[in-house]
CSV table of C-alpha atoms and ligand atoms in Angstrom, one decimal:
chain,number,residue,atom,x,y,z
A,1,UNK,CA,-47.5,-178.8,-7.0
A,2,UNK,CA,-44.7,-180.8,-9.3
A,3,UNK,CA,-44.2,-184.4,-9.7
A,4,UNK,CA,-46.5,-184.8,-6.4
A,5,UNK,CA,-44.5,-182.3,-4.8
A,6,UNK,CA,-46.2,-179.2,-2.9
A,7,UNK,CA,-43.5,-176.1,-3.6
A,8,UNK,CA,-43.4,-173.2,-1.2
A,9,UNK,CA,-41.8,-169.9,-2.5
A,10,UNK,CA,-40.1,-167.9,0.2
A,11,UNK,CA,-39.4,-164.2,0.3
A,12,UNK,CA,-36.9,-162.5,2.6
A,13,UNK,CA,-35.7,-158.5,2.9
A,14,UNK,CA,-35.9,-158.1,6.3
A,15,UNK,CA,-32.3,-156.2,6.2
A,16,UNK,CA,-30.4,-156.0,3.9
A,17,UNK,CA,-30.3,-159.3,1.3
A,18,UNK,CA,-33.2,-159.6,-0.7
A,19,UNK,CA,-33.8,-163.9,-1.2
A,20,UNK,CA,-36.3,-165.6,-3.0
A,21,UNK,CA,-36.4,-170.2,-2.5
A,22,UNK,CA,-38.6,-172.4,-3.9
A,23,UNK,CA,-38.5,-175.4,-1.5
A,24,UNK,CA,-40.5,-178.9,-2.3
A,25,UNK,CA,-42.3,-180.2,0.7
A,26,UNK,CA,-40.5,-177.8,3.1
A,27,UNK,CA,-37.3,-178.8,3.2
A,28,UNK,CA,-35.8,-179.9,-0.5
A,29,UNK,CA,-34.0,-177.0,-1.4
A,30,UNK,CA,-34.6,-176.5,-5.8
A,31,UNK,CA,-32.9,-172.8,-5.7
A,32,UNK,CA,-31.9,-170.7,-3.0
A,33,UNK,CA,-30.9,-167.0,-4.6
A,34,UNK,CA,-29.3,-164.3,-2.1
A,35,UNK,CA,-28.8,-161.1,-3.8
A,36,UNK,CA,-26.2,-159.2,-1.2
A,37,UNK,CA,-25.6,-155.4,-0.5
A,38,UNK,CA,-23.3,-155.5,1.6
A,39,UNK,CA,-20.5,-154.1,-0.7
A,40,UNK,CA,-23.1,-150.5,-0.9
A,41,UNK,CA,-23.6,-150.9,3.0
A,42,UNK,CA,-19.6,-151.3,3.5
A,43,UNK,CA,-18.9,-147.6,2.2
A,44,UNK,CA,-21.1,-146.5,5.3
A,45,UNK,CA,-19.7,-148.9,7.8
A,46,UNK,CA,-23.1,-150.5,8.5
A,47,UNK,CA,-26.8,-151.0,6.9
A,48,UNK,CA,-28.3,-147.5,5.9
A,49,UNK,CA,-32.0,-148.8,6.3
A,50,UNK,CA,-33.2,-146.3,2.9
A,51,UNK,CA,-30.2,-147.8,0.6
A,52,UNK,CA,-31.6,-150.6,1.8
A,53,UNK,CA,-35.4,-150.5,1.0
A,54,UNK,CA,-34.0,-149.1,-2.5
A,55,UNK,CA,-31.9,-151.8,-3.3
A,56,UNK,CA,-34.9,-154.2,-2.3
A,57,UNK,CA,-37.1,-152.9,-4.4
A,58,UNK,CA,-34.8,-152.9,-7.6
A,59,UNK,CA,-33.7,-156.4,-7.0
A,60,UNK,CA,-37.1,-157.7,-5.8
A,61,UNK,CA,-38.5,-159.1,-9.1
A,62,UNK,CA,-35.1,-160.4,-10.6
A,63,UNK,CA,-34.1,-162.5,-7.1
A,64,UNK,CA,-37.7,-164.1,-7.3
A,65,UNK,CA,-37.4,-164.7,-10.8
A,66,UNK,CA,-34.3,-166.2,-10.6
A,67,UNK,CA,-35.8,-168.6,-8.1
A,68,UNK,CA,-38.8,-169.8,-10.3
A,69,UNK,CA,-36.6,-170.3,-13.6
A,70,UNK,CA,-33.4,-172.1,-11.2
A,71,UNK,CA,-36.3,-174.4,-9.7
A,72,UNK,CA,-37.8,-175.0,-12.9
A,73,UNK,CA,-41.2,-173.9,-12.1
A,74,UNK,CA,-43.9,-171.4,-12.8
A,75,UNK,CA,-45.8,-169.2,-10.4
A,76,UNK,CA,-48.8,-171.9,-11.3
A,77,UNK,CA,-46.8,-174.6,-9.6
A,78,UNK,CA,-46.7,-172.7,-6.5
A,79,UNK,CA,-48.9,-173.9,-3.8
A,80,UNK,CA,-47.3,-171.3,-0.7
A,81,UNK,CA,-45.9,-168.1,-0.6
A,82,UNK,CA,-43.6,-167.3,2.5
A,83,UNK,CA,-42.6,-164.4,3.5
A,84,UNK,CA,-40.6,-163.0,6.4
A,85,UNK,CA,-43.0,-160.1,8.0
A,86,UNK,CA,-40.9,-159.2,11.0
A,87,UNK,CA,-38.8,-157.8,12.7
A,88,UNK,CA,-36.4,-156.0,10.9
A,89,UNK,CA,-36.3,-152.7,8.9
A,90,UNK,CA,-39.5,-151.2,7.9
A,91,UNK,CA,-38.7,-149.9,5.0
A,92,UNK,CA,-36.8,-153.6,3.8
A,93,UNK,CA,-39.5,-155.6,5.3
A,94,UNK,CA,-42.4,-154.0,3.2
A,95,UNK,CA,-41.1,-154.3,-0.3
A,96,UNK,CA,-40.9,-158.5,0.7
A,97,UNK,CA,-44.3,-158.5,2.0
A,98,UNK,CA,-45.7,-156.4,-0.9
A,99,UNK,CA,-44.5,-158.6,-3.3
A,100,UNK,CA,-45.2,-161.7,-1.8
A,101,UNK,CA,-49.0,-160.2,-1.5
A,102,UNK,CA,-48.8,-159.1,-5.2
A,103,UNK,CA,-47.9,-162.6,-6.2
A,104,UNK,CA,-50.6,-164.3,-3.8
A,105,UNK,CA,-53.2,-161.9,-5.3
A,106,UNK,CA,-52.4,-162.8,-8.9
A,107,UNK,CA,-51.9,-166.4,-8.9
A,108,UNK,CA,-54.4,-166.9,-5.8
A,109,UNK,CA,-52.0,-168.8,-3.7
A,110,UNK,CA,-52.2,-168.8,0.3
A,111,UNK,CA,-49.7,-166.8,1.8
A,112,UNK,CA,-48.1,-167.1,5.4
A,113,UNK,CA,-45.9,-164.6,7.1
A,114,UNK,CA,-42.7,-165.8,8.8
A,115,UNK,CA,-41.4,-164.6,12.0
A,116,UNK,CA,-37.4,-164.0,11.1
A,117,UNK,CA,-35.8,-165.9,13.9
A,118,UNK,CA,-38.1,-168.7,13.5
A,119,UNK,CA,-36.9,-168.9,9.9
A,120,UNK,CA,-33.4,-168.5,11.1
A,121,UNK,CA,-34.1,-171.8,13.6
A,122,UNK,CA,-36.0,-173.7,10.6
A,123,UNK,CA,-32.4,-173.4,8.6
A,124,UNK,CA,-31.5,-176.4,10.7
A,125,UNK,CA,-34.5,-178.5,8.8
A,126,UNK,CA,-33.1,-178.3,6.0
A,127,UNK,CA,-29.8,-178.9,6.9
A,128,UNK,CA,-30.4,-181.7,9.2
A,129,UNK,CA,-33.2,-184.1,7.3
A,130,UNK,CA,-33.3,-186.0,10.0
A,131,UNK,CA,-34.1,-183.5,12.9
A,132,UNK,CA,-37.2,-183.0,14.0
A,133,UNK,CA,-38.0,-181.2,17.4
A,134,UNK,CA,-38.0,-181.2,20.3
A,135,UNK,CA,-34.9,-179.1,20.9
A,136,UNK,CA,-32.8,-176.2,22.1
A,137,UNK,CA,-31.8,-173.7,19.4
A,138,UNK,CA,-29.4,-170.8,19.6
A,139,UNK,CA,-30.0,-167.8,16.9
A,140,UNK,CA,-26.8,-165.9,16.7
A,141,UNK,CA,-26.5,-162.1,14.7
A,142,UNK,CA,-26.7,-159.1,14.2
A,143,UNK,CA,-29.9,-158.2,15.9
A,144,UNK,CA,-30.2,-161.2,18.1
A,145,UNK,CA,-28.8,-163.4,20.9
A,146,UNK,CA,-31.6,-165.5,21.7
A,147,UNK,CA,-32.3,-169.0,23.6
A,148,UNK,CA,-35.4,-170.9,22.1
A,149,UNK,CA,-36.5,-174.1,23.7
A,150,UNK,CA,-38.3,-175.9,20.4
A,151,UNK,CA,-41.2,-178.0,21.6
A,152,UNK,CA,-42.5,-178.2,18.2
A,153,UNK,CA,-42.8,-177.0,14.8
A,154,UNK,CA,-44.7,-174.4,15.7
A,155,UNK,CA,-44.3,-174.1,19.5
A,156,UNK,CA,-41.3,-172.7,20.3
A,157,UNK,CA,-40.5,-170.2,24.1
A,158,UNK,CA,-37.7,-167.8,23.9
A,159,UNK,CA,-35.6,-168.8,27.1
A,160,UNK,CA,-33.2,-166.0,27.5
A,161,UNK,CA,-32.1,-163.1,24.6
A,162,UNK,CA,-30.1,-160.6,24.5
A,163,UNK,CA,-30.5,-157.1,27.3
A,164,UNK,CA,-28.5,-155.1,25.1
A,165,UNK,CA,-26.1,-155.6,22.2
A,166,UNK,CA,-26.6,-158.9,20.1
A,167,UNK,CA,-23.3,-160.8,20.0
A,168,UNK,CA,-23.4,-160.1,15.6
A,169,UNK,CA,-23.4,-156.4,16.5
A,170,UNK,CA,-20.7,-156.3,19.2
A,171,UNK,CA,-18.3,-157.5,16.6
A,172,UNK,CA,-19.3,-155.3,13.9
A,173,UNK,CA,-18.6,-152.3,16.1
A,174,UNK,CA,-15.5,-154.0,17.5
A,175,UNK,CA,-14.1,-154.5,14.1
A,176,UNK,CA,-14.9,-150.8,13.4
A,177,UNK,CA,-13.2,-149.7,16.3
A,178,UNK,CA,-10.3,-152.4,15.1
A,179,UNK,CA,-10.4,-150.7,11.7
A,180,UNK,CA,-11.3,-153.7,9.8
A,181,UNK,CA,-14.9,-153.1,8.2
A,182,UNK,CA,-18.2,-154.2,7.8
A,183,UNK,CA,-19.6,-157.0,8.1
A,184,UNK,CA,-17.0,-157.3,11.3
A,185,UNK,CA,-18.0,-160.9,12.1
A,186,UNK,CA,-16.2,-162.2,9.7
A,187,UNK,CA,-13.3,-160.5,9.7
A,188,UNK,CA,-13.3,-161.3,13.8
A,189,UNK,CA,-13.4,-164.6,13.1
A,190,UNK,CA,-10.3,-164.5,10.4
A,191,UNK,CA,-7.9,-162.2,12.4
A,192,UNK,CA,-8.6,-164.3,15.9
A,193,UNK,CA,-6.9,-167.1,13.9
A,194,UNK,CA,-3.6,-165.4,13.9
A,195,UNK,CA,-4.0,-164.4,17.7
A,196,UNK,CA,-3.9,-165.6,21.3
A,197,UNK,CA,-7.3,-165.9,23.0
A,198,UNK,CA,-5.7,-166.2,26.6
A,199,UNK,CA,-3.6,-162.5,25.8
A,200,UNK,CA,-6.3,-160.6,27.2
A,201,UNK,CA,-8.6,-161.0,29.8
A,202,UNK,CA,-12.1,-159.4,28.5
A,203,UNK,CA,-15.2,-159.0,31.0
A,204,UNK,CA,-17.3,-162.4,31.0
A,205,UNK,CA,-21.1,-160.7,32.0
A,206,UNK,CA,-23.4,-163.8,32.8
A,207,UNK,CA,-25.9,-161.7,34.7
A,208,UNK,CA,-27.8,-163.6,37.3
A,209,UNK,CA,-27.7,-167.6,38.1
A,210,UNK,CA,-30.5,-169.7,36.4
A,211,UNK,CA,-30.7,-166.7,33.2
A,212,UNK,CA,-30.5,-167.1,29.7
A,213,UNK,CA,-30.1,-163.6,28.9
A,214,UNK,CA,-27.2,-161.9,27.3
A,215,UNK,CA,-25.4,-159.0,27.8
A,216,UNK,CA,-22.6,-157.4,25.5
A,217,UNK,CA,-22.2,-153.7,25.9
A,218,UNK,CA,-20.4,-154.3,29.2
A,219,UNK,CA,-17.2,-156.7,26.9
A,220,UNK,CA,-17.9,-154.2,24.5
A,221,UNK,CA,-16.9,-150.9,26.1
A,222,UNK,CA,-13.9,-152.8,28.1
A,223,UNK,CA,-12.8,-153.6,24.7
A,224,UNK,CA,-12.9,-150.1,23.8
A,225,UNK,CA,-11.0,-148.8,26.5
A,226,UNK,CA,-8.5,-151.0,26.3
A,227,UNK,CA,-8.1,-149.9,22.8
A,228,UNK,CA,-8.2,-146.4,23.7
A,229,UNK,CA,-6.1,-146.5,26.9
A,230,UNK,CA,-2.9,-148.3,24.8
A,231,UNK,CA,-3.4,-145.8,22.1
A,232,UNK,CA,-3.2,-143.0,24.5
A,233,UNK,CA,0.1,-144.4,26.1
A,234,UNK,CA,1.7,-144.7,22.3
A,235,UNK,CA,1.6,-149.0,22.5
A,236,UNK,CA,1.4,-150.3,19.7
A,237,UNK,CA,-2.0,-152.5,19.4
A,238,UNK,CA,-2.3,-156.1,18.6
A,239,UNK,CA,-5.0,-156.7,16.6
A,240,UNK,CA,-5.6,-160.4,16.2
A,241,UNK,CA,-5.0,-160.8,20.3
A,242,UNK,CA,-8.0,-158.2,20.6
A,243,UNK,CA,-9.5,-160.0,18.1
A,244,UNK,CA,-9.1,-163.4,19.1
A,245,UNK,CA,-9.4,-162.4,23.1
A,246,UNK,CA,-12.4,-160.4,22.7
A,247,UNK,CA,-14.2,-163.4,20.6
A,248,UNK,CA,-13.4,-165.7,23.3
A,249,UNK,CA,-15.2,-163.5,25.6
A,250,UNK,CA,-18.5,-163.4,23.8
A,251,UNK,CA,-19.0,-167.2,22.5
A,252,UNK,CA,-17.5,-168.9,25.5
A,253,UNK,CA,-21.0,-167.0,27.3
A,254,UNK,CA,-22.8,-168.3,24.5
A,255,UNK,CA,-21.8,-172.1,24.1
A,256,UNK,CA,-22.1,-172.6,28.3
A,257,UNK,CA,-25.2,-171.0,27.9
A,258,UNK,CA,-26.8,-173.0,25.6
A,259,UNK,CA,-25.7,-176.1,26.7
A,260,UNK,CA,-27.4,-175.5,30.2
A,261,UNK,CA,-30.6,-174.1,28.4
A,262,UNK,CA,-30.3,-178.3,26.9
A,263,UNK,CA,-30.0,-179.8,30.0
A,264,UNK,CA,-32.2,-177.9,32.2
A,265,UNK,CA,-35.4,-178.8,29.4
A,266,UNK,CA,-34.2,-182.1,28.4
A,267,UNK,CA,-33.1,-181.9,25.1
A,268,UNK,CA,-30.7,-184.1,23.6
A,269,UNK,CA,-30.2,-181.7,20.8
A,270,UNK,CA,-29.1,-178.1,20.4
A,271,UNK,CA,-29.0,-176.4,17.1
A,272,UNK,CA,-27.5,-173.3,16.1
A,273,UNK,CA,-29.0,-170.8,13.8
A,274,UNK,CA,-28.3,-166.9,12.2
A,275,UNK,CA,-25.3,-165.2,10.8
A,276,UNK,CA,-22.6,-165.2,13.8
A,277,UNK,CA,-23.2,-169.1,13.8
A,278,UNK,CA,-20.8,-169.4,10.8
A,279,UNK,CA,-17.9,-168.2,13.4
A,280,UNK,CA,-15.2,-170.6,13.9
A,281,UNK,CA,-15.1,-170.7,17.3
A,282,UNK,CA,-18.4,-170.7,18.2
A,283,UNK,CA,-18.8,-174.0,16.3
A,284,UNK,CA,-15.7,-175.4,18.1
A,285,UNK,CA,-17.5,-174.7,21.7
A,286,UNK,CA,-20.4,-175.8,20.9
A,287,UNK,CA,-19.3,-179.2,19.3
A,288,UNK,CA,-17.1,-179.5,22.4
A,289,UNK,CA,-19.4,-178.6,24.5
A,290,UNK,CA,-22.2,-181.0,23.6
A,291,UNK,CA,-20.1,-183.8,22.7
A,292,UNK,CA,-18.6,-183.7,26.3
A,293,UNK,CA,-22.9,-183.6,27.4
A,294,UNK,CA,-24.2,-186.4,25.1
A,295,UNK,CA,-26.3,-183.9,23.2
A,296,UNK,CA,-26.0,-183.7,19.6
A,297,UNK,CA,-24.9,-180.8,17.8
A,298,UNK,CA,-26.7,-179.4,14.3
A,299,UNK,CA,-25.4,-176.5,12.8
A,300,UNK,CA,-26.5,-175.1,8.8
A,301,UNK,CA,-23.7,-174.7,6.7
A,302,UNK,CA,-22.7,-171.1,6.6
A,303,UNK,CA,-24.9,-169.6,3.4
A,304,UNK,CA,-28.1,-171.2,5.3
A,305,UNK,CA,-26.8,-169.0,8.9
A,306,UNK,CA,-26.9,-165.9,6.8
A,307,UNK,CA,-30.1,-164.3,5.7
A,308,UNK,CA,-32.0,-166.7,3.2
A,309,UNK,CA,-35.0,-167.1,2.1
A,310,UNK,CA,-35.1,-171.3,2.0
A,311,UNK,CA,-35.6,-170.7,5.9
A,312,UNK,CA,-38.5,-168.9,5.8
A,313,UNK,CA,-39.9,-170.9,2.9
A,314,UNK,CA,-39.2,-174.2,5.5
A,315,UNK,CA,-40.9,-172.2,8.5
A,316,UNK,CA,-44.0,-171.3,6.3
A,317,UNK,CA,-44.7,-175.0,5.2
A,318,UNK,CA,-44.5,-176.0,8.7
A,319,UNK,CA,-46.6,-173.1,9.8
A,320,UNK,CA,-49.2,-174.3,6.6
A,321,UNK,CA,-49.2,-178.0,7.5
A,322,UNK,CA,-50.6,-176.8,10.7
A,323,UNK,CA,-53.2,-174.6,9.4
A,324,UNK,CA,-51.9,-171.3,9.4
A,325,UNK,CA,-52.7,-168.9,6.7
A,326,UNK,CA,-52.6,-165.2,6.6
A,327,UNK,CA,-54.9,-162.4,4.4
A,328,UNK,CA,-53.9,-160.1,2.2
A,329,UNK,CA,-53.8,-157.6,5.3
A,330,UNK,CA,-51.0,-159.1,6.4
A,331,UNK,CA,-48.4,-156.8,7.5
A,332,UNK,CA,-44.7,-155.8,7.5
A,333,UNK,CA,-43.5,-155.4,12.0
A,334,UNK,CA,-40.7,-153.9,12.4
A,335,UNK,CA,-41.1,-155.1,16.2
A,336,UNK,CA,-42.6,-158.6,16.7
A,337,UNK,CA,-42.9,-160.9,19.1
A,338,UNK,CA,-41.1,-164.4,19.1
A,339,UNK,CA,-44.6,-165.8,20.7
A,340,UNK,CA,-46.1,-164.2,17.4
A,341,UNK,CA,-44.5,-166.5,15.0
B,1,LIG,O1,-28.2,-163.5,10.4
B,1,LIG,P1,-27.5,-162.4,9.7
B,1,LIG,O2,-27.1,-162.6,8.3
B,1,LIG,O3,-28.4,-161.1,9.7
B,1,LIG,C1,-29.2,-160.7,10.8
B,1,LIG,O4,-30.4,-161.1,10.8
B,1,LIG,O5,-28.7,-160.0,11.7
B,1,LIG,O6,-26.3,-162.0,10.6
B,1,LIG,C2,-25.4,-161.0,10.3
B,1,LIG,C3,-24.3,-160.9,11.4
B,1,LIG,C4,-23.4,-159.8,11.3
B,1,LIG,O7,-23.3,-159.1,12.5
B,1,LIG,C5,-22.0,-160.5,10.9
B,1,LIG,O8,-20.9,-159.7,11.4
B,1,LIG,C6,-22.2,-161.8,11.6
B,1,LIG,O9,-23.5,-162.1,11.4
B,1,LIG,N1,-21.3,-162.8,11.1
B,1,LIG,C7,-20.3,-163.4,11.8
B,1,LIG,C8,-19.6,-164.3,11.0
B,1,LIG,N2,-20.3,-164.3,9.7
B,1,LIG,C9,-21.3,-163.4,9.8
B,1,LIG,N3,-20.0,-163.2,13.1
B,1,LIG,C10,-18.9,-163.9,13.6
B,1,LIG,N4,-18.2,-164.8,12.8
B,1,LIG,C11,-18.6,-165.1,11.5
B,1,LIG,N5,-17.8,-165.9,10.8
C-alpha cells in the first residue's frame, strides 16, 4: 500500500517476453517493463521454447526490478503478486511462477495465478477506465482465436475458439512462406498496405451456422498452394496482394464473428484483446463493424495487445477483490482451462 493505494505486482513469461507491472488499484499503470526476445527467436524463424526458459531466467530479476524502482516502490509496499500460470510454455511459464512464489514467500504477500487470456481480456481495463463488464471480448494471437462473452470480472464463458491454427500463427507461417520473418503479424499488416485485398480470392471457412469457432489451416494451405503453384509455372509473385488478400480472409471471419457473438448475448460492447489485435485492419472491421451495430468498440493500444505483465497484474486484483488467493503450491499449466481462470 502507497499513499492509500493497494499495488499489485504482475509477472508474465508465459512465451517468450518476460514482464514485470506494478499497478495501483488494478488498473493505474506506475511501470509496465517488457523485456523482448524476439530478435534471438528471429534467427530460428519462431520461439525455440529452451532459448526461451533461458532467456527468462536471466532477465527475470532485472525486468522485476526495474518495475519496483520505475514505480517507486519496495517489495514492502506490495500488497499482491500476479502471475500468469497458464497456458503457455512449460519451461517459460515456471521461471514466472517461481519467482513470483519466491517473492510471496519472502515478503509474505498473497499471490494469485492468472489465466493468460483472461489477462489478455483485462488489458482492455486499463485501457478503457471506464469499462466495466458485461461484454464480448475477442483475444487475437499467436496461440488463440477465442470468443469470450464477459459477464463479469471473474465470470467469463469461452463462446467459440480456434479448431486449428490461431489467426497470430497463420500469419507467422504465411509470412515464412512469403519470406518476410518472424514475428509475421506485423510484417502482414505492413506489406497488405501496399496491396490489393480484392486480387485474390482466399477460402473464407465459417464452419457451421450459429458457431463461434475458427478455423485457419484450410486459408492457410490455399495460400500455400497458390504460392507454390505460381512458382512452379515461373510467375512472378506479388507479395503485398498475397499479403493484403490473405489478411482479408482471416479478419473479415473474425470481425463478423464477433459482432454476432455481441448481438446474440446482448452486449453493447465488444473489446478486443492479444497480439494480432494491433493489425490494421482488424481494427478497421471491427470499428466498422460495431459502429454500423450500435455497439461500442474498445481496443488497448498496441504495447497493452502484446504480452505484458500490467494485464495480468489488472486480472489478479480483480480475481483478489473477489477472494481469490492461491498457495505456494501453485503451479505452472502449460494446458489450462479458460473456466479455470
Ligand atoms: O499476444 P501475443 O504477443 O503472444 C501470444 O500470446 O501469442 O501475440 C503474438 C502474435 C504473433 O503471432 C504476431 O505475429 C501477432 O501477434 N501480431 C500481429 C500484429 N502484431 C503482432 N498480427 C497481425 N498484425 C499485427 N499488427
Amino acid at each position: 500500500m502507497k499513499d492509500g493505494k493497494f499495488l499489485t505486482l504482475g509477472i508474465e513469461s508465459s512465451c517468450d517476453e518476460t514482464a514485470a507491472s506494478v499497478t495501483a488499484d488494478g488498473r493505474q499503470v506506475l511501470s509496465n517493463i517488457i523485456s523482448s526476445q524476439i530478435d534471438i527467436h528471429t534467427l530460428f524463424g519462431g520461439v525455440v521454447p529452451e532459448i526461451a526458459s533461458r532467456k527468462h531466467l536471466e532477465n527475470i530479476d532485472k525486468v522485476i526490478n526495474g518495475a519496483l524502482e520505475e514505480a517507486g516502490v519496495s517489495l514492502d509496499d506490495i500488497d499482491l503478486i500476479g502471475v500468469t500460470h497458464g497456458p503457455g510454455l512449460i519451461g517459460a511459464l515456471l521461471v514466472g511462477v517461481a519467482a513470483a512464489k519466491a517473492l510471496a514467500f519472502a515478503g509474505d504477500i498473497p499471490i494469485v495465478g492468472v489465466h493468460h487470456l483472461h489477462g489478455h481480456i483485462s488489458a482492455n481495463y486499463i485501457a478503457a477506465p471506464d469499462l466495466e463488464p458485461p461484454f464480448t471480448a475477442v483475444v487475437v494471437s499467436g496461440g488463440n482465436t477465442d470468443i469470450v462473452d464477459v459477464r463479469d470480472y471473474n465470470d467469463l464463458e469461452l463462446l467459440g475458439a480456434s479448431r486449428d491454427d490461431a489467426a497470430g500463427e497463420a500469419m507467422d507461417k504465411i509470412a515464412r512462406v512469403l519470406g518476410l520473418g518472424y514475428p509475421g503479424g506485423p510484417k502482414i499488416d505492413a506489406l497488405a498496405k501496399q496491396g490489393n485485398m480484392h486480387a485474390i480470392d482466399f477460402k473464407r471457412v465459417t464452419l457451421e451456422k450459429g458457431s463461434y469457432d475458427f478455423s485457419f489451416s484450410g486459408v492457410k494451405t490455399h495460400v500455400i498452394n497458390y504460392v507454390n503453384t505460381e512458382r512452379q509455372a515461373g510467375n512472378e509473385l506479388n507479395n503485398a496482394d498475397i499479403a493484403a488478400s490473405f489478411q482479408l480472409s482471416i479478419m473479415e471471419v473474425i470481425a463478423e464473428k464477433a459482432v454476432a457473438a455481441a448481438k446474440e448475448y446482448g452486449r453493447d460492447k465488444l473489446a478486443l484483446a492479444g497480439g494480432v489485435a494491433a493489425n490494421s485492419l482488424l481494427r478497421r472491421l471491427m470499428e466498422e463493424a460495431c459502429r454500423a451495430n450500435g455497439i461500442e468498440f474498445y481496443r488497448p493500444e498496441p504495447v497493452l495487445c502484446t504480452d505484458n505483465a500490467a494485464m495480468i497484474s489488472c486480472a489478479a486484483y480483480y480475481k483478489f477483490k473477489a477472494g481469490h488467493v492461491d498457495g505456494l503450491d501453485l503451479d505452472a499449466k502449460p494446458v489450462l482451462d479458460f473456466d479455470r481462470f
